Short mmCIF file of C-alpha atoms in Angstrom, two decimals:
data_model
loop_
_atom_site.label_atom_id
_atom_site.label_comp_id
_atom_site.label_asym_id
_atom_site.label_seq_id
_atom_site.Cartn_x
_atom_site.Cartn_y
_atom_site.Cartn_z
CA MET A 1 4.65 2.29 26.80
CA LEU A 2 4.41 5.21 25.11
CA SER A 3 8.20 6.23 24.48
CA SER A 4 8.13 2.02 23.18
CA VAL A 5 6.14 2.84 20.56
CA ILE A 6 7.56 5.87 19.60
CA GLY A 7 10.66 4.31 19.41
CA GLY A 8 9.64 2.13 17.34
CA LEU A 9 8.18 4.26 15.40
CA MET A 10 10.92 6.29 14.87
CA ALA A 11 13.34 3.27 14.62
CA ALA A 12 11.31 1.95 11.45
CA LEU A 13 11.06 5.67 10.28
CA ILE A 14 14.79 6.42 10.43
CA LEU A 15 15.95 2.85 8.97
CA ALA A 16 13.61 3.38 6.21
CA LEU A 17 13.99 6.76 5.18
CA LEU A 18 17.82 7.44 6.19
CA VAL A 19 19.60 4.19 6.99
CA CYS A 20 18.08 2.12 3.49
CA GLY A 21 16.78 4.70 1.88
CA GLY A 22 15.95 3.70 -1.79
CA SER A 23 16.73 0.33 -0.78
CA SER A 24 14.56 -2.54 -2.17
CA GLU A 25 10.96 -3.18 -0.96
CA PRO A 26 12.58 -6.69 0.90
CA THR A 27 15.09 -4.12 2.43
CA ILE A 28 12.54 -1.67 3.38
CA THR A 29 9.81 -3.63 4.76
CA GLY A 30 12.62 -5.78 6.56
CA VAL A 31 13.75 -2.87 8.22
CA VAL A 32 10.42 -1.85 8.92
CA LEU A 33 9.79 -4.94 10.88
CA LEU A 34 12.83 -4.49 12.62
CA GLY A 35 12.23 -1.21 13.86
CA PHE A 36 8.84 -2.22 15.29
CA ALA A 37 10.48 -5.32 16.80
CA ALA A 38 12.56 -3.47 18.40
CA GLY A 39 9.58 -1.46 20.01
CA TRP A 40 8.10 -4.50 21.16
CA ALA A 41 11.29 -5.73 22.68
CA MET A 42 11.70 -1.90 24.14
CA LEU A 43 7.97 -2.30 25.90
CA ALA A 44 9.11 -5.93 26.92
CA VAL A 45 12.34 -5.05 28.61
CA LEU A 46 11.20 -1.65 29.87
CA SER A 47 7.92 -2.85 31.57
CA ALA A 48 9.69 -5.28 33.49
CA ARG A 49 12.14 -3.01 35.22
CA ARG A 50 10.22 0.29 35.18
CA THR A 51 6.95 -1.01 36.28
CA ASP A 52 5.33 -3.46 38.61
CA GLN A 53 3.02 -4.91 35.23
CA PRO A 54 5.53 -6.43 33.17
CA GLN A 55 4.43 -6.56 29.84
CA ARG A 56 5.95 -9.84 28.87
CA TRP A 57 3.90 -10.91 26.20
CA ALA A 58 5.29 -8.22 24.05
CA VAL A 59 8.41 -10.59 23.37
CA ALA A 60 5.98 -12.65 21.02
CA PRO A 61 5.32 -9.64 18.49
CA ALA A 62 9.58 -8.63 18.84
CA THR A 63 9.88 -12.27 17.73
CA PHE A 64 7.81 -12.28 14.96
CA MET A 65 8.62 -8.97 13.20
CA GLY A 66 11.99 -9.62 14.19
CA LEU A 67 12.92 -12.62 12.55
CA SER A 68 10.29 -11.79 9.40
CA GLY A 69 11.96 -8.86 8.77
CA LEU A 70 15.29 -10.13 9.12
CA GLY A 71 14.42 -12.94 6.62
CA LEU A 72 13.20 -10.24 4.33
CA ALA A 73 15.96 -8.05 4.04
CA VAL A 74 18.34 -11.33 4.17
CA SER A 75 16.80 -13.60 1.54
CA GLN A 76 15.71 -10.75 -0.81
CA PRO A 77 12.35 -13.13 -2.49
CA ALA A 78 11.45 -12.31 -5.28
CA THR A 79 7.81 -10.14 -5.90
CA SER A 80 6.14 -13.72 -6.51
CA THR A 81 7.41 -15.26 -3.56
CA VAL A 82 6.23 -11.91 -1.57
CA GLY A 83 2.90 -11.92 -3.43
CA ALA A 84 2.39 -15.60 -2.13
CA LEU A 85 3.32 -14.49 1.47
CA GLY A 86 0.19 -12.14 1.36
CA TRP A 87 -2.19 -14.67 1.65
CA VAL A 88 -0.37 -16.48 4.34
CA TRP A 89 0.81 -13.25 6.90
CA PRO A 90 -2.54 -11.69 7.38
CA PRO A 91 -4.63 -14.15 9.19
CA VAL A 92 -1.40 -14.97 11.33
CA LEU A 93 -1.30 -11.06 12.11
CA LEU A 94 -4.80 -11.04 12.77
CA ALA A 95 -4.77 -14.10 14.91
CA LEU A 96 -1.35 -12.53 16.67
CA VAL A 97 -3.13 -9.17 18.15
CA ALA A 98 -6.27 -11.07 19.08
CA TRP A 99 -3.43 -12.76 21.59
CA MET A 100 -2.06 -9.81 22.23
CA VAL A 101 -5.37 -7.89 23.26
CA THR A 102 -5.96 -10.69 25.64
CA GLN A 103 -2.46 -11.23 27.22
CA SER A 104 -2.78 -7.04 27.77
CA ARG A 105 -5.86 -7.06 29.48
CA ARG A 106 -4.63 -9.47 31.82
CA SER A 107 -0.99 -7.81 32.45
CA LEU A 108 -1.65 -3.97 31.96
CA HIS A 109 -4.24 -2.13 34.24
CA ASN A 110 -3.92 1.54 33.30
CA TRP A 111 -5.27 3.94 31.04
CA SER A 112 -1.92 2.93 28.50
CA ARG A 113 -3.77 0.26 27.46
CA ARG A 114 -6.40 2.20 26.28
CA ALA A 115 -4.69 5.07 24.77
CA VAL A 116 -1.33 3.24 23.45
CA LEU A 117 -1.53 -0.13 23.01
CA TYR A 118 -4.93 -0.53 21.43
CA PRO A 119 -4.34 2.53 18.55
CA VAL A 120 -1.57 0.19 17.43
CA PHE A 121 -3.59 -2.99 17.77
CA ALA A 122 -5.74 -1.01 14.92
CA ALA A 123 -3.42 -0.13 13.00
CA LEU A 124 -2.26 -3.49 12.90
CA VAL A 125 -5.88 -4.85 12.39
CA ALA A 126 -6.04 -1.92 9.38
CA MET A 127 -2.60 -3.43 7.62
CA ALA A 128 -4.03 -7.02 7.33
CA VAL A 129 -7.85 -6.12 6.44
CA GLY A 130 -6.34 -3.73 3.79
CA ALA A 131 -3.24 -6.58 2.77
CA GLY A 132 -6.13 -8.76 2.04
CA TYR A 133 -8.16 -5.93 0.29
CA GLN A 134 -5.03 -5.80 -2.29
CA ASP A 135 -4.70 -9.51 -2.49
CA ILE A 136 -8.58 -9.48 -3.31
CA GLY A 137 -8.43 -6.73 -5.95
CA GLN A 138 -5.57 -8.17 -7.93
CA VAL A 139 -7.30 -11.47 -8.16
CA ARG A 140 -10.47 -9.44 -9.57
CA ASP A 141 -8.19 -7.40 -12.05
CA ARG A 142 -6.77 -10.65 -13.52
CA ALA A 143 -10.44 -11.93 -13.81
CA ALA A 144 -11.80 -9.15 -15.70
CA LEU A 145 -8.69 -7.95 -17.60
CA THR A 146 -7.49 -9.17 -21.04
CA MET A 147 -4.24 -8.42 -22.38
CA LYS A 148 -4.36 -7.08 -25.91
CA GLY A 149 -1.54 -7.07 -28.59
CA GLN A 150 0.94 -9.28 -27.89
CA LEU A 151 3.45 -11.07 -25.25
CA LEU A 152 7.08 -11.19 -27.15
CA ASP A 153 10.79 -12.19 -26.01
CA VAL A 154 13.27 -10.09 -26.13
CA GLY A 155 15.91 -11.69 -24.85
CA ASP A 156 15.93 -13.23 -21.39
CA HIS A 157 12.23 -11.64 -20.65
CA ARG A 158 8.87 -10.70 -22.84
CA LEU A 159 7.81 -7.68 -23.44
CA HIS A 160 3.84 -6.52 -23.93
CA ILE A 161 3.05 -4.59 -27.28
CA GLN A 162 -0.15 -3.36 -28.98
CA CYS A 163 -0.56 -2.07 -33.00
CA THR A 164 -3.59 -0.60 -34.16
CA GLY A 165 -4.45 1.24 -37.67
CA THR A 166 -2.61 0.89 -40.97
CA GLY A 167 0.14 2.45 -43.02
CA THR A 168 3.63 4.06 -42.58
CA PRO A 169 5.48 5.62 -40.93
CA THR A 170 4.68 3.26 -37.60
CA VAL A 171 4.13 5.52 -34.87
CA VAL A 172 5.76 3.97 -31.29
CA LEU A 173 4.61 5.80 -28.28
CA GLU A 174 6.67 5.75 -25.59
CA GLY A 175 5.13 6.78 -22.06
CA GLY A 176 7.01 8.46 -19.34
CA LEU A 177 8.36 7.44 -16.12
CA GLY A 178 6.04 4.81 -14.68
CA GLU A 179 3.12 5.03 -17.44
CA PRO A 180 2.21 2.22 -18.34
CA SER A 181 0.66 1.47 -21.82
CA PRO A 182 -3.15 2.20 -21.23
CA ALA A 183 -2.01 5.94 -20.49
CA MET A 184 -0.70 6.17 -24.22
CA ALA A 185 -3.54 4.21 -25.29
CA GLY A 186 -6.14 6.01 -24.06
CA TRP A 187 -6.84 9.36 -26.36
CA ILE A 188 -3.55 9.12 -28.79
CA ALA A 189 -3.41 5.81 -29.90
CA PRO A 190 -7.17 5.89 -31.48
CA ALA A 191 -6.54 9.58 -33.09
CA VAL A 192 -3.06 8.55 -34.42
CA ALA A 193 -4.24 5.13 -35.97
CA ARG A 194 -7.15 6.37 -37.93
CA THR A 195 -4.11 7.76 -40.24
CA THR A 196 -1.16 5.61 -39.62
CA ARG A 197 0.03 2.46 -37.67
CA VAL A 198 0.62 3.15 -34.58
CA CYS A 199 2.08 0.77 -31.33
CA VAL A 200 2.34 1.37 -27.47
CA TYR A 201 3.93 -1.07 -25.39
CA ASP A 202 5.00 -1.29 -21.84
CA ARG A 203 8.71 -1.90 -20.46
CA SER A 204 9.79 -4.20 -18.44
CA GLY A 205 8.05 -4.79 -15.28
CA TYR A 206 5.29 -2.85 -16.15
CA ALA A 207 1.30 -4.08 -16.91
CA TRP A 208 1.84 -7.53 -18.60
CA SER A 209 5.41 -7.01 -19.50
CA ASP A 210 8.23 -9.50 -17.45
CA PRO A 211 10.51 -7.90 -15.30
CA ALA A 212 14.34 -7.36 -16.36
CA GLN A 213 16.63 -9.69 -14.33
CA SER A 214 18.44 -6.20 -13.08
CA PRO A 215 17.26 -2.68 -13.90
CA GLU A 216 17.47 -1.47 -16.94
CA ASP A 217 19.20 1.79 -18.41
CA GLY A 218 18.39 3.86 -21.33
CA ARG A 219 20.15 2.08 -23.39
CA ALA A 220 19.00 -1.12 -22.44
CA VAL A 221 15.20 0.34 -23.11
CA ALA A 222 16.28 1.33 -26.46
CA THR A 223 17.36 -2.34 -27.03
CA ASP A 224 14.86 -3.88 -25.97
CA LEU A 225 12.14 -1.66 -27.65
CA HIS A 226 14.38 -2.66 -31.00
CA MET A 227 14.37 -6.12 -30.23
CA LEU A 228 10.57 -6.09 -29.68
CA LEU A 229 9.50 -4.08 -32.88
CA VAL A 230 11.54 -6.54 -35.03
CA ALA A 231 9.67 -9.45 -33.19
CA ALA A 232 6.77 -8.05 -33.76
CA GLY A 233 7.24 -7.62 -37.29
CA VAL A 234 6.71 -3.46 -37.04
CA ALA A 235 9.37 -2.44 -39.74
CA PRO A 236 10.77 0.82 -39.84
CA PRO A 237 10.97 3.99 -40.40
CA TYR A 238 9.18 5.07 -37.27
CA VAL A 239 7.91 8.12 -35.51
CA LEU A 240 8.66 8.14 -31.86
CA ALA A 241 6.73 10.32 -29.06
CA GLY A 242 7.83 9.89 -25.75
CA HIS A 243 6.34 11.65 -23.16
CA SER A 244 8.03 13.46 -20.22
CA SER A 245 11.04 10.37 -19.13
CA GLY A 246 9.90 9.00 -22.48
CA GLY A 247 11.62 11.83 -24.45
CA VAL A 248 14.74 10.39 -22.60
CA TYR A 249 14.54 6.83 -24.39
CA THR A 250 13.35 7.91 -27.77
CA ARG A 251 16.60 10.31 -27.78
CA ILE A 252 18.63 7.19 -26.81
CA PHE A 253 16.38 5.12 -29.46
CA ALA A 254 17.31 7.78 -31.94
CA GLY A 255 20.68 7.96 -31.37
CA MET A 256 21.55 4.52 -31.92
CA TYR A 257 19.20 3.55 -34.56
CA PRO A 258 19.28 6.81 -36.83
CA THR A 259 18.30 5.05 -39.62
CA ASP A 260 15.29 3.56 -38.31
CA VAL A 261 14.22 6.87 -36.89
CA ALA A 262 12.13 9.18 -39.14
CA GLY A 263 10.97 11.39 -37.15
CA LEU A 264 10.30 12.62 -33.29
CA VAL A 265 8.01 13.86 -30.78
CA MET A 266 8.58 15.41 -27.49
CA LEU A 267 5.31 15.81 -25.20
CA ASP A 268 6.78 17.66 -22.44
CA ALA A 269 9.51 15.56 -22.33
CA GLN A 270 12.16 15.25 -20.00
CA PRO A 271 15.41 17.34 -21.20
CA ALA A 272 18.44 15.29 -21.13
CA ASP A 273 20.35 17.85 -19.02
CA VAL A 274 17.53 18.62 -16.15
CA TYR A 275 19.38 17.06 -13.63
CA THR A 276 21.82 19.81 -13.34
CA ARG A 277 20.34 22.59 -15.35
CA LEU A 278 16.60 22.87 -14.13
CA PRO A 279 16.78 24.28 -10.04
CA GLY A 280 16.11 21.82 -7.50
CA TRP A 281 15.72 19.00 -9.53
CA ARG A 282 18.81 17.13 -7.76
CA THR A 283 17.11 17.64 -5.01
CA PHE A 284 13.74 16.07 -5.99
CA TYR A 285 15.36 13.16 -7.60
CA ALA A 286 16.96 12.31 -4.61
CA LEU A 287 13.82 12.72 -1.96
CA TYR A 288 11.29 11.26 -4.75
CA ARG A 289 13.71 7.97 -5.04
CA ARG A 290 13.79 7.40 -1.06
CA GLY A 291 10.13 8.23 -0.48
CA GLU A 292 8.73 5.81 -3.58
CA ALA A 293 11.21 2.78 -2.48
CA LEU A 294 8.29 2.50 0.37
CA ALA A 295 5.59 2.52 -2.46
CA PRO A 296 6.02 -1.44 -2.80
CA SER A 297 5.41 -1.90 0.75
CA LEU A 298 2.87 0.20 0.81
CA ALA A 299 0.72 -1.04 -2.27
CA ARG A 300 0.64 -4.31 -0.48
CA LEU A 301 -1.47 -2.71 2.45
CA GLY A 302 -3.77 -1.58 -0.54
CA ILE A 303 -3.25 2.14 -0.43
CA ALA A 304 -2.04 2.13 -3.55
CA ARG A 305 -5.52 1.01 -4.89
CA ILE A 306 -7.57 3.22 -2.20
CA ALA A 307 -5.32 6.23 -3.56
CA TYR A 308 -5.75 5.78 -7.23
CA ASP A 309 -9.91 6.21 -6.83
CA ILE A 310 -9.71 9.06 -5.25
CA VAL A 311 -6.74 10.62 -7.78
CA PRO A 312 -8.58 11.90 -10.76
CA SER A 313 -8.02 10.56 -14.27
CA GLY A 314 -9.21 11.62 -17.77
CA LEU A 315 -8.66 8.57 -19.40
CA PRO A 316 -11.54 6.36 -20.81
CA PRO A 317 -13.00 3.66 -18.46
CA THR A 318 -11.47 0.88 -20.55
CA GLU A 319 -7.76 2.18 -20.09
CA ARG A 320 -8.40 3.71 -16.78
CA ALA A 321 -9.76 0.59 -15.25
CA GLU A 322 -6.52 -1.19 -17.30
CA GLU A 323 -4.21 1.71 -15.57
CA GLN A 324 -5.55 1.14 -12.32
CA ALA A 325 -4.95 -2.55 -12.25
CA VAL A 326 -1.50 -1.85 -12.82
CA MET A 327 -0.88 0.81 -10.98
CA SER A 328 -1.82 -0.82 -7.96
CA THR A 329 0.26 -3.66 -7.44
CA ALA A 330 3.48 -3.87 -5.57
CA ALA A 331 5.12 -5.27 -8.49
CA TYR A 332 4.41 -1.91 -10.22
CA TYR A 333 6.03 -0.18 -7.58
CA ARG A 334 9.00 -2.55 -7.83
CA ALA A 335 9.89 -1.49 -11.38
CA LEU A 336 9.45 1.80 -11.21
CA HIS A 337 11.81 1.69 -8.17
CA ASP A 338 14.33 -0.01 -10.99
CA GLU A 339 13.30 2.95 -13.48
CA ILE A 340 13.98 5.68 -10.77
CA ALA A 341 17.23 4.16 -9.89
CA GLN A 342 18.61 3.87 -13.57
CA LEU A 343 17.36 7.27 -14.58
CA ARG A 344 20.67 9.17 -14.16
CA PRO A 345 22.85 6.33 -16.16
CA SER A 346 19.67 7.01 -19.29
CA LEU A 347 19.96 11.34 -18.61
CA THR A 348 23.54 10.61 -18.71
CA GLN A 349 23.20 8.49 -22.15
CA ALA A 350 20.53 11.17 -23.45
CA GLN A 351 22.81 14.06 -23.24
CA ARG A 352 25.40 11.89 -25.68
CA VAL A 353 23.00 12.66 -28.38
CA THR A 354 23.30 16.31 -29.02
CA GLY A 355 21.24 16.21 -32.61
CA PHE A 356 18.89 14.29 -34.96
CA GLY A 357 20.06 16.43 -38.53
CA ASP A 358 16.80 17.88 -40.32
CA THR A 359 14.72 14.75 -38.85
CA PRO A 360 10.99 16.23 -38.32
CA LEU A 361 10.91 17.08 -34.51
CA ILE A 362 7.85 18.89 -32.70
CA VAL A 363 8.47 20.07 -29.04
CA VAL A 364 5.10 20.19 -27.25
CA THR A 365 5.07 21.82 -23.95
CA ALA A 366 2.47 21.99 -20.92
CA GLY A 367 2.74 25.49 -19.93
CA ARG A 368 0.20 25.60 -16.87
CA ASP A 369 2.73 23.58 -14.49
CA ALA A 370 6.02 24.37 -15.71
CA GLN A 371 8.40 25.17 -13.12
CA ASP A 372 11.10 27.87 -13.09
CA GLY A 373 13.52 27.18 -15.62
CA TRP A 374 11.29 24.37 -17.92
CA LEU A 375 10.66 26.30 -20.77
CA PRO A 376 14.41 27.70 -21.66
CA LEU A 377 15.55 23.31 -21.87
CA GLN A 378 12.24 23.15 -24.24
CA ASP A 379 13.58 25.35 -26.24
CA ALA A 380 16.99 24.14 -26.82
CA MET A 381 15.44 20.39 -27.48
CA ALA A 382 13.72 21.91 -29.87
CA ARG A 383 17.28 22.96 -31.17
CA LEU A 384 18.19 19.09 -31.65
CA SER A 385 17.07 19.29 -35.44
CA THR A 386 17.15 21.74 -37.96
CA ASN A 387 13.42 21.05 -39.07
CA SER A 388 11.82 21.58 -35.84
CA VAL A 389 8.81 23.18 -34.35
CA HIS A 390 8.04 24.37 -30.48
CA ARG A 391 4.64 24.55 -29.83
CA ILE A 392 3.89 26.05 -26.38
CA LEU A 393 0.24 24.88 -24.52
CA PRO A 394 -0.25 27.67 -21.77
CA ASP A 395 -3.51 26.07 -20.99
CA ALA A 396 -2.42 22.26 -20.91
CA THR A 397 -0.47 20.48 -17.39
CA HIS A 398 2.05 17.70 -18.06
CA ALA A 399 -0.51 15.25 -17.63
CA SER A 400 -3.20 16.48 -19.27
CA LEU A 401 -1.50 16.57 -22.59
CA ILE A 402 -2.14 12.46 -22.66
CA GLU A 403 -4.81 12.38 -20.14
CA ASP A 404 -7.45 14.59 -21.02
CA GLN A 405 -9.79 14.30 -23.77
CA HIS A 406 -9.13 17.69 -25.23
CA ASP A 407 -5.37 18.40 -24.42
CA SER A 408 -4.03 15.34 -26.10
CA ARG A 409 -5.74 16.03 -29.15
CA TYR A 410 -2.58 18.89 -29.15
CA ALA A 411 -0.47 16.12 -29.05
CA SER A 412 -2.26 13.84 -31.45
CA SER A 413 -1.91 16.59 -33.86
CA ALA A 414 1.53 17.51 -33.42
CA ILE A 415 2.29 13.16 -34.44
CA LEU A 416 0.60 13.33 -37.11
CA ASP A 417 1.95 16.92 -38.44
CA VAL A 418 4.96 14.74 -38.28
CA VAL A 419 3.89 11.50 -39.69
CA HIS A 420 2.96 13.78 -42.47
CA ALA A 421 6.21 15.58 -42.90
CA VAL A 422 7.77 12.11 -43.25
CA ARG A 423 5.29 10.85 -45.89
CA SER A 424 5.51 14.36 -47.77
CA GLY A 425 9.28 14.56 -47.60
CA ARG A 426 8.76 18.40 -47.13
CA PRO A 427 9.75 20.42 -43.79
CA LEU A 428 7.83 20.70 -40.54
CA ASP A 429 5.40 23.84 -41.27
CA LYS A 430 6.60 26.23 -38.63
CA SER A 431 3.49 28.79 -38.67
#
């Protein structure tokens, strides 16, 4: 009995993390179900062969999970299809668990029913309840939140953009890996909007933006942004400010459209050569890519929604609520999965942009959680322009630069310093 349960769990983990690690949500969910199906099948077969209490009922969950898993892995349904199924499978699973409890009470009369099967049944019930909690939460989010800004065509999909303030040059805020627009719209955008026009937007698949037809590398992201700015009537020159991996995209954009870019700000930005020059980053990326592939499936069980309530955030209440609504969904984690898969090609593309001439550039580095080797790479990034300043904030963290009201002032100040340098035509003040 116990060996069948453990065997099914181990099969699910091995398939999801090792054999199919980093694959799509339908594949991950499908192989997990196939692993669980194998466990139930083992229970039915081994109990019939080795005990005097055969558990033939276990064929039913083995068949249900096996066919469901195979269907997901083969058909690769879209996010909307999987979301619609989220209203169907939880009640079906609850009914199946109720039937399994009844059958096990009739056929199994020893300690293992309470010690082994009942915890498994409880876990299945928790999954079904969590999925219902997630579905209801998403409906409430859609009813409570209203999109600000515009949703504009950029070819085969639409992107969301919100611009506030007036003046030139226009500041374009580029969030980091997986950062939706509320993260940059919380403290930084309002502070900048008091001086000039500022725009936040969502890359494909995040928040209100449509997913692209295929995962996008850095050049595709930059092309999307350029088309979006044109569609929104936002004329150059631009000051681009990128946080974390957003710095990779701003670097690529500046290389592709150099005459449109008047200034750059890198907010603890990811260096283009981080994969080869930062100790341990290659291993981190490989593990992170495999682990994150589980996130879309877990999000459908309400786990991301619960976790976000626990994780602190310093964003204003409105933007925090918007960010929570976005980052609690499986669609968000599917977009993140695609972005992670294209991060290495994007880094390679950014490395080809070897300099910005005398374009004003400020590099802001968070010192508190900087790992070994991070600061030298930030110094090297500052040397991409002959008109640059590198500011190190020893008490700021990678996240606090945009989420904390106090630390975000340093980010906003750096952006405005570049804006003033562009307006005046004078070199940046290095003091």
